[in-house]
PDB file of C-alpha atoms in Angstrom:
ATOM      1  CA  GLY V  19      -9.505  16.119  10.348  1.00 58.00           C
ATOM      2  CA  ALA V  20      -6.099  16.259   8.617  1.00 85.00           C
ATOM      3  CA  GLY V  21      -4.819  13.179   7.021  1.00 94.00           C
ATOM      4  CA  VAL V  22      -1.252  11.977   6.460  1.00 97.00           C
ATOM      5  CA  SER V  23       0.736  14.548   4.692  1.00 97.00           C
ATOM      6  CA  GLN V  24       4.077  14.185   2.782  1.00 98.00           C
ATOM      7  CA  THR V  25       6.524  16.606   1.406  1.00 98.00           C
ATOM      8  CA  PRO V  26       7.741  17.296  -1.234  1.00 98.00           C
ATOM      9  CA  SER V  27       5.096  15.889  -3.599  1.00 97.00           C
ATOM     10  CA  ASN V  28       7.703  15.574  -6.312  1.00 98.00           C
ATOM     11  CA  LYS V  29      11.499  15.421  -6.085  1.00 98.00           C
ATOM     12  CA  VAL V  30      13.916  15.159  -8.971  1.00 98.00           C
ATOM     13  CA  THR V  31      17.576  14.526  -8.031  1.00 98.00           C
ATOM     14  CA  GLU V  32      20.740  13.522  -9.796  1.00 98.00           C
ATOM     15  CA  LYS V  33      22.294  10.071  -9.361  1.00 98.00           C
ATOM     16  CA  GLY V  34      24.609  10.083  -6.374  1.00 98.00           C
ATOM     17  CA  LYS V  35      22.901  12.890  -4.409  1.00 98.00           C
ATOM     18  CA  TYR V  36      21.270  12.666  -1.025  1.00 98.00           C
ATOM     19  CA  VAL V  37      17.499  13.165  -0.449  1.00 98.00           C
ATOM     20  CA  GLU V  38      15.099  13.492   2.463  1.00 98.00           C
ATOM     21  CA  LEU V  39      11.432  12.733   2.292  1.00 98.00           C
ATOM     22  CA  ARG V  40       9.104  13.916   5.012  1.00 98.00           C
ATOM     23  CA  CYS V  41       5.891  12.387   6.515  1.00 98.00           C
ATOM     24  CA  ASP V  42       3.457  13.933   8.906  1.00 98.00           C
ATOM     25  CA  PRO V  43       1.136  11.332  10.208  1.00 97.00           C
ATOM     26  CA  ILE V  44      -2.361  11.697  11.545  1.00 96.00           C
ATOM     27  CA  SER V  45      -2.274  13.377  14.927  1.00 94.00           C
ATOM     28  CA  GLY V  46      -2.122  10.886  17.727  1.00 92.00           C
ATOM     29  CA  HIS V  47      -1.188   7.904  15.663  1.00 94.00           C
ATOM     30  CA  THR V  48       1.631   6.026  17.240  1.00 93.00           C
ATOM     31  CA  ALA V  49       2.443   3.719  14.298  1.00 94.00           C
ATOM     32  CA  LEU V  50       3.973   4.953  11.088  1.00 96.00           C
ATOM     33  CA  TYR V  51       5.044   3.024   7.964  1.00 96.00           C
ATOM     34  CA  TRP V  52       7.003   3.736   4.780  1.00 98.00           C
ATOM     35  CA  TYR V  53       6.373   1.934   1.556  1.00 97.00           C
ATOM     36  CA  ARG V  54       7.732   2.232  -1.998  1.00 98.00           C
ATOM     37  CA  GLN V  55       5.641   1.752  -5.048  1.00 97.00           C
ATOM     38  CA  SER V  56       7.354   1.320  -8.356  1.00 96.00           C
ATOM     39  CA  LEU V  57       5.417   1.778 -11.616  1.00 93.00           C
ATOM     40  CA  GLY V  58       2.990  -1.127 -12.242  1.00 90.00           C
ATOM     41  CA  GLN V  59       3.522  -2.608  -8.784  1.00 93.00           C
ATOM     42  CA  GLY V  60       1.866  -2.552  -5.503  1.00 95.00           C
ATOM     43  CA  PRO V  61       3.358  -0.742  -2.560  1.00 96.00           C
ATOM     44  CA  GLU V  62       6.275  -2.648  -0.839  1.00 96.00           C
ATOM     45  CA  PHE V  63       6.936  -2.284   2.841  1.00 95.00           C
ATOM     46  CA  LEU V  64      10.205  -0.547   3.897  1.00 97.00           C
ATOM     47  CA  ILE V  65      10.033   0.267   7.579  1.00 96.00           C
ATOM     48  CA  TYR V  66       7.633   0.437  10.584  1.00 94.00           C
ATOM     49  CA  PHE V  67       7.867   2.770  13.622  1.00 94.00           C
ATOM     50  CA  GLN V  68       6.204   2.261  16.878  1.00 92.00           C
ATOM     51  CA  GLY V  69       6.633   5.573  18.623  1.00 91.00           C
ATOM     52  CA  THR V  70      10.158   6.778  18.186  1.00 93.00           C
ATOM     53  CA  GLY V  71      11.756   3.394  17.425  1.00 91.00           C
ATOM     54  CA  ALA V  72      12.032   1.440  14.271  1.00 91.00           C
ATOM     55  CA  ALA V  73      10.292  -1.760  15.224  1.00 90.00           C
ATOM     56  CA  ASP V  74      10.809  -3.423  11.894  1.00 92.00           C
ATOM     57  CA  ASP V  75      13.187  -2.288   9.173  1.00 94.00           C
ATOM     58  CA  SER V  76      13.339  -5.519   7.258  1.00 92.00           C
ATOM     59  CA  GLY V  77      12.019  -3.935   4.123  1.00 94.00           C
ATOM     60  CA  LEU V  78      14.825  -1.375   3.577  1.00 96.00           C
ATOM     61  CA  PRO V  79      16.669  -2.470   0.453  1.00 96.00           C
ATOM     62  CA  ASN V  80      20.180  -1.600   1.558  1.00 95.00           C
ATOM     63  CA  ASP V  81      22.139   0.651   3.939  1.00 96.00           C
ATOM     64  CA  ARG V  82      21.695   3.591   1.724  1.00 98.00           C
ATOM     65  CA  PHE V  83      18.160   3.909   3.153  1.00 98.00           C
ATOM     66  CA  PHE V  84      17.511   5.258   6.670  1.00 97.00           C
ATOM     67  CA  ALA V  85      14.502   6.611   8.444  1.00 98.00           C
ATOM     68  CA  VAL V  86      14.032   8.411  11.807  1.00 97.00           C
ATOM     69  CA  ARG V  87      11.168   9.571  13.878  1.00 97.00           C
ATOM     70  CA  PRO V  88      12.819  11.352  16.685  1.00 95.00           C
ATOM     71  CA  GLU V  89       9.796  12.749  18.549  1.00 94.00           C
ATOM     72  CA  GLY V  90       7.344  10.007  17.634  1.00 92.00           C
ATOM     73  CA  SER V  91       5.387  12.059  15.116  1.00 95.00           C
ATOM     74  CA  VAL V  92       7.061  13.359  11.972  1.00 97.00           C
ATOM     75  CA  SER V  93       9.375  10.917  10.221  1.00 98.00           C
ATOM     76  CA  THR V  94      12.024  11.451   7.617  1.00 98.00           C
ATOM     77  CA  LEU V  95      13.135   8.930   5.020  1.00 98.00           C
ATOM     78  CA  LYS V  96      16.679   9.490   3.979  1.00 98.00           C
ATOM     79  CA  ILE V  97      18.383   8.075   0.845  1.00 98.00           C
ATOM     80  CA  GLN V  98      22.062   8.402   0.330  1.00 98.00           C
ATOM     81  CA  ARG V  99      23.926   8.201  -3.026  1.00 98.00           C
ATOM     82  CA  THR V 100      20.761   7.838  -4.951  1.00 98.00           C
ATOM     83  CA  GLU V 101      20.546   5.446  -7.910  1.00 98.00           C
ATOM     84  CA  ARG V 102      18.164   5.389 -10.836  1.00 97.00           C
ATOM     85  CA  GLY V 103      16.558   2.324  -9.491  1.00 96.00           C
ATOM     86  CA  ASP V 104      15.366   4.340  -6.423  1.00 98.00           C
ATOM     87  CA  SER V 105      12.938   6.206  -8.679  1.00 98.00           C
ATOM     88  CA  ALA V 106       9.477   5.316  -7.357  1.00 98.00           C
ATOM     89  CA  VAL V 107       6.547   6.831  -5.329  1.00 98.00           C
ATOM     90  CA  TYR V 108       7.378   6.734  -1.528  1.00 98.00           C
ATOM     91  CA  LEU V 109       4.197   6.354   0.534  1.00 98.00           C
ATOM     92  CA  CYS V 110       3.870   6.889   4.197  1.00 98.00           C
ATOM     93  CA  ALA V 111       0.988   5.498   6.286  1.00 96.00           C
ATOM     94  CA  SER V 112       0.065   5.751   9.833  1.00 95.00           C
ATOM     95  CA  SER V 113      -2.326   3.864  12.159  1.00 93.00           C
ATOM     96  CA  ALA V 114      -3.704   4.476  15.611  1.00 91.00           C
ATOM     97  CA  THR V 115      -1.591   1.679  17.214  1.00 85.00           C
ATOM     98  CA  GLY V 116       0.780  -0.946  16.101  1.00 81.00           C
ATOM     99  CA  TYR V 117      -2.146  -3.416  16.296  1.00 79.00           C
ATOM    100  CA  SER V 118      -4.503  -1.393  14.274  1.00 79.00           C
ATOM    101  CA  TYR V 119      -5.895  -3.070  11.110  1.00 78.00           C
ATOM    102  CA  GLU V 120      -6.357   0.118   9.017  1.00 86.00           C
ATOM    103  CA  GLN V 121      -3.403   2.015   7.745  1.00 91.00           C
ATOM    104  CA  TYR V 122      -4.019   5.491   6.287  1.00 94.00           C
ATOM    105  CA  PHE V 123      -1.864   6.547   3.528  1.00 96.00           C
ATOM    106  CA  GLY V 124      -0.444   9.857   2.444  1.00 97.00           C
ATOM    107  CA  PRO V 125      -0.316  11.113  -1.092  1.00 97.00           C
ATOM    108  CA  GLY V 126       3.209  10.020  -1.553  1.00 97.00           C
ATOM    109  CA  THR V 127       6.439  11.624  -2.864  1.00 98.00           C
ATOM    110  CA  ARG V 128       7.261  10.969  -6.422  1.00 98.00           C
ATOM    111  CA  LEU V 129      11.142  10.563  -6.561  1.00 98.00           C
ATOM    112  CA  THR V 130      12.850  10.637  -9.805  1.00 98.00           C
ATOM    113  CA  VAL V 131      16.537   9.979 -10.077  1.00 98.00           C
ATOM    114  CA  THR V 132      18.181  11.223 -13.283  1.00 97.00           C
TER     115      THR V 132
ATOM    116  CA  ARG P  16       7.127 -16.586  -4.692  1.00 77.00           C
ATOM    117  CA  LYS P  17       5.146 -13.365  -4.285  1.00 86.00           C
ATOM    118  CA  GLU P  18       3.152 -12.871  -1.065  1.00 92.00           C
ATOM    119  CA  VAL P  19       0.056 -11.860  -3.033  1.00 96.00           C
ATOM    120  CA  GLU P  20      -0.685 -12.663  -6.707  1.00 96.00           C
ATOM    121  CA  GLN P  21      -3.358 -11.077  -8.753  1.00 95.00           C
ATOM    122  CA  ASP P  22      -4.030 -10.731 -12.386  1.00 89.00           C
ATOM    123  CA  PRO P  23      -2.957  -7.199 -13.465  1.00 87.00           C
ATOM    124  CA  GLY P  24      -5.675  -6.963 -16.074  1.00 86.00           C
ATOM    125  CA  PRO P  25      -6.640  -4.570 -17.553  1.00 92.00           C
ATOM    126  CA  PHE P  26     -10.289  -5.311 -17.315  1.00 94.00           C
ATOM    127  CA  ASN P  27     -12.351  -3.149 -19.695  1.00 96.00           C
ATOM    128  CA  VAL P  28     -16.096  -3.470 -18.929  1.00 97.00           C
ATOM    129  CA  PRO P  29     -19.216  -1.625 -20.076  1.00 98.00           C
ATOM    130  CA  GLU P  30     -21.174   0.448 -17.479  1.00 98.00           C
ATOM    131  CA  GLY P  31     -23.686  -1.850 -15.706  1.00 98.00           C
ATOM    132  CA  ALA P  32     -21.539  -4.908 -16.090  1.00 98.00           C
ATOM    133  CA  THR P  33     -20.579  -7.290 -13.260  1.00 98.00           C
ATOM    134  CA  VAL P  34     -16.859  -7.865 -12.781  1.00 97.00           C
ATOM    135  CA  ALA P  35     -14.884 -10.160 -10.572  1.00 96.00           C
ATOM    136  CA  PHE P  36     -11.328  -9.938  -9.343  1.00 94.00           C
ATOM    137  CA  ASN P  37      -9.331 -12.710  -7.607  1.00 95.00           C
ATOM    138  CA  CYS P  38      -6.095 -13.054  -5.854  1.00 96.00           C
ATOM    139  CA  THR P  39      -4.220 -15.718  -3.944  1.00 97.00           C
ATOM    140  CA  TYR P  40      -1.817 -15.339  -1.089  1.00 96.00           C
ATOM    141  CA  SER P  41       1.065 -17.592  -0.060  1.00 95.00           C
ATOM    142  CA  ASN P  42       1.452 -17.280   3.746  1.00 92.00           C
ATOM    143  CA  SER P  43      -1.143 -19.206   5.720  1.00 91.00           C
ATOM    144  CA  ALA P  44      -0.140 -17.110   8.728  1.00 90.00           C
ATOM    145  CA  SER P  45      -1.778 -13.970   7.201  1.00 90.00           C
ATOM    146  CA  GLN P  46      -4.452 -12.684   9.573  1.00 89.00           C
ATOM    147  CA  SER P  47      -6.365  -9.969   7.833  1.00 92.00           C
ATOM    148  CA  PHE P  48      -7.437  -9.305   4.348  1.00 94.00           C
ATOM    149  CA  PHE P  49      -8.400  -6.149   2.433  1.00 95.00           C
ATOM    150  CA  TRP P  50      -9.186  -4.671  -0.982  1.00 96.00           C
ATOM    151  CA  TYR P  51      -7.760  -1.233  -1.462  1.00 96.00           C
ATOM    152  CA  ARG P  52      -8.605   1.058  -4.283  1.00 97.00           C
ATOM    153  CA  GLN P  53      -5.964   3.277  -5.926  1.00 97.00           C
ATOM    154  CA  ASP P  54      -6.832   6.004  -8.434  1.00 97.00           C
ATOM    155  CA  CYS P  55      -4.174   7.117 -10.929  1.00 94.00           C
ATOM    156  CA  ARG P  56      -1.294   9.018  -9.194  1.00 92.00           C
ATOM    157  CA  LYS P  57      -3.213   8.843  -5.878  1.00 95.00           C
ATOM    158  CA  GLU P  58      -2.554   7.046  -2.593  1.00 95.00           C
ATOM    159  CA  PRO P  59      -4.291   3.612  -1.882  1.00 95.00           C
ATOM    160  CA  LYS P  60      -7.437   3.847   0.096  1.00 94.00           C
ATOM    161  CA  LEU P  61      -9.248   1.145   1.906  1.00 93.00           C
ATOM    162  CA  LEU P  62     -12.134  -0.197   0.089  1.00 95.00           C
ATOM    163  CA  MET P  63     -13.315  -2.907   2.280  1.00 94.00           C
ATOM    164  CA  SER P  64     -12.069  -5.722   4.654  1.00 92.00           C
ATOM    165  CA  VAL P  65     -12.583  -9.280   3.720  1.00 93.00           C
ATOM    166  CA  TYR P  66     -14.012 -12.018   5.942  1.00 87.00           C
ATOM    167  CA  SER P  67     -14.532 -15.697   5.604  1.00 87.00           C
ATOM    168  CA  SER P  68     -18.223 -15.292   5.956  1.00 88.00           C
ATOM    169  CA  GLY P  69     -18.184 -12.997   2.942  1.00 88.00           C
ATOM    170  CA  ASN P  70     -19.274  -9.398   3.345  1.00 92.00           C
ATOM    171  CA  GLU P  71     -21.053  -6.895   1.074  1.00 95.00           C
ATOM    172  CA  ASP P  72     -20.847  -3.029   0.932  1.00 94.00           C
ATOM    173  CA  GLY P  73     -23.392  -1.842  -1.657  1.00 96.00           C
ATOM    174  CA  ARG P  74     -22.507  -2.972  -5.044  1.00 98.00           C
ATOM    175  CA  PHE P  75     -19.252  -4.627  -3.682  1.00 98.00           C
ATOM    176  CA  THR P  76     -19.004  -8.128  -2.262  1.00 97.00           C
ATOM    177  CA  ALA P  77     -15.761  -9.607  -1.000  1.00 97.00           C
ATOM    178  CA  GLN P  78     -15.069 -13.239  -0.067  1.00 96.00           C
ATOM    179  CA  LEU P  79     -12.213 -15.067   1.627  1.00 96.00           C
ATOM    180  CA  ASN P  80     -11.408 -18.741   1.313  1.00 94.00           C
ATOM    181  CA  ARG P  81      -8.707 -19.463   3.936  1.00 94.00           C
ATOM    182  CA  ALA P  82      -8.379 -23.141   2.923  1.00 94.00           C
ATOM    183  CA  SER P  83      -7.546 -22.239  -0.702  1.00 95.00           C
ATOM    184  CA  GLN P  84      -5.806 -18.940   0.350  1.00 95.00           C
ATOM    185  CA  TYR P  85      -7.977 -17.087  -2.143  1.00 95.00           C
ATOM    186  CA  ILE P  86      -9.609 -13.727  -2.027  1.00 96.00           C
ATOM    187  CA  SER P  87     -12.261 -12.278  -4.321  1.00 96.00           C
ATOM    188  CA  LEU P  88     -14.010  -8.950  -5.038  1.00 97.00           C
ATOM    189  CA  LEU P  89     -17.216  -8.813  -7.000  1.00 97.00           C
ATOM    190  CA  ILE P  90     -18.485  -5.443  -8.410  1.00 98.00           C
ATOM    191  CA  ARG P  91     -22.052  -5.364  -9.609  1.00 98.00           C
ATOM    192  CA  ASP P  92     -23.600  -2.672 -11.848  1.00 98.00           C
ATOM    193  CA  SER P  93     -20.336  -1.056 -12.625  1.00 98.00           C
ATOM    194  CA  LYS P  94     -20.193   2.768 -12.796  1.00 98.00           C
ATOM    195  CA  LEU P  95     -17.645   4.940 -14.517  1.00 98.00           C
ATOM    196  CA  SER P  96     -16.500   6.060 -11.152  1.00 98.00           C
ATOM    197  CA  ASP P  97     -15.292   2.457 -10.388  1.00 98.00           C
ATOM    198  CA  SER P  98     -12.403   2.872 -12.827  1.00 98.00           C
ATOM    199  CA  ALA P  99      -9.397   2.479 -10.773  1.00 97.00           C
ATOM    200  CA  THR P 100      -6.703  -0.154  -9.748  1.00 97.00           C
ATOM    201  CA  TYR P 101      -7.771  -2.611  -7.063  1.00 97.00           C
ATOM    202  CA  LEU P 102      -5.211  -3.865  -4.826  1.00 97.00           C
ATOM    203  CA  CYS P 103      -5.470  -7.144  -2.861  1.00 97.00           C
ATOM    204  CA  VAL P 104      -3.801  -6.882   0.456  1.00 96.00           C
ATOM    205  CA  VAL P 105      -3.009  -9.286   3.258  1.00 95.00           C
ATOM    206  CA  GLN P 106      -1.779  -8.237   6.685  1.00 92.00           C
ATOM    207  CA  ARG P 107       0.246  -9.989   9.408  1.00 88.00           C
ATOM    208  CA  ILE P 108       0.497  -8.415  12.828  1.00 83.00           C
ATOM    209  CA  ARG P 109       2.841  -9.608  15.533  1.00 79.00           C
ATOM    210  CA  THR P 110       4.892  -8.079  18.281  1.00 79.00           C
ATOM    211  CA  GLY P 111       7.183  -5.623  16.612  1.00 79.00           C
ATOM    212  CA  ALA P 112       5.624  -5.833  13.134  1.00 83.00           C
ATOM    213  CA  ASN P 113       2.499  -4.795  11.283  1.00 83.00           C
ATOM    214  CA  ASN P 114       3.058  -5.621   7.752  1.00 86.00           C
ATOM    215  CA  LEU P 115       0.689  -5.077   4.770  1.00 91.00           C
ATOM    216  CA  PHE P 116       1.651  -7.108   1.680  1.00 94.00           C
ATOM    217  CA  PHE P 117       0.085  -5.811  -1.597  1.00 96.00           C
ATOM    218  CA  GLY P 118      -0.536  -7.424  -4.948  1.00 96.00           C
ATOM    219  CA  THR P 119       0.408  -5.728  -8.046  1.00 95.00           C
ATOM    220  CA  GLY P 120      -3.131  -4.423  -8.492  1.00 95.00           C
ATOM    221  CA  THR P 121      -5.841  -5.130 -11.073  1.00 95.00           C
ATOM    222  CA  ARG P 122      -6.658  -2.199 -13.362  1.00 95.00           C
ATOM    223  CA  LEU P 123     -10.364  -1.744 -14.156  1.00 97.00           C
ATOM    224  CA  THR P 124     -11.709   0.655 -16.770  1.00 97.00           C
ATOM    225  CA  VAL P 125     -15.555   1.022 -16.959  1.00 98.00           C
ATOM    226  CA  ILE P 126     -16.537   2.178 -20.498  1.00 97.00           C
ATOM    227  CA  PRO P 127     -19.567   4.380 -21.165  1.00 95.00           C
TER     228      PRO P 127
END
């Protein structure tokens, strides 16, 4: 079956611009996660959705970052006033439930802020 | 202190060699433990879970020592296709949260 998909695969934007990154989880998965992976590092947790609500947003670095999941499936990560330090690969993952051990990752969106 | 510490490598080993990776984790409340594999410019994929009793999957053996907060991965008879970054991961699940904490990854290159 279809895995987690993310669009776009690559995004180049200028400093100060607004970007949206999209994640389509595996159909039927209620839990969705966003991570950020910088070069040479492991993924770092950003936010976790259980259904439509953000159950844990403790990993968001500041208020320029925001994510939504209005219908409990597709999620959008929004970054305002992008900075060069936001350049990273943004990974989305989903799991069947919020108590599932295995999270399935999408291919990521590579964001470059110039 | 980082949640998960692992040696970034790189480890360059010849085909057929045995190689071992280790990591430590800082939070004793961590509940589940994994090794993920990540190929260059690809997403992480679950390689195997890690249990205190030790578990084996073909050429791969994983071990957890809760008392020392230490996790290991052993790869026997290395293949060229094993070349990748291996991420040590711990998980904590509680009401309202399901967090994976990743190490920086250990890069392995298997040489012909």
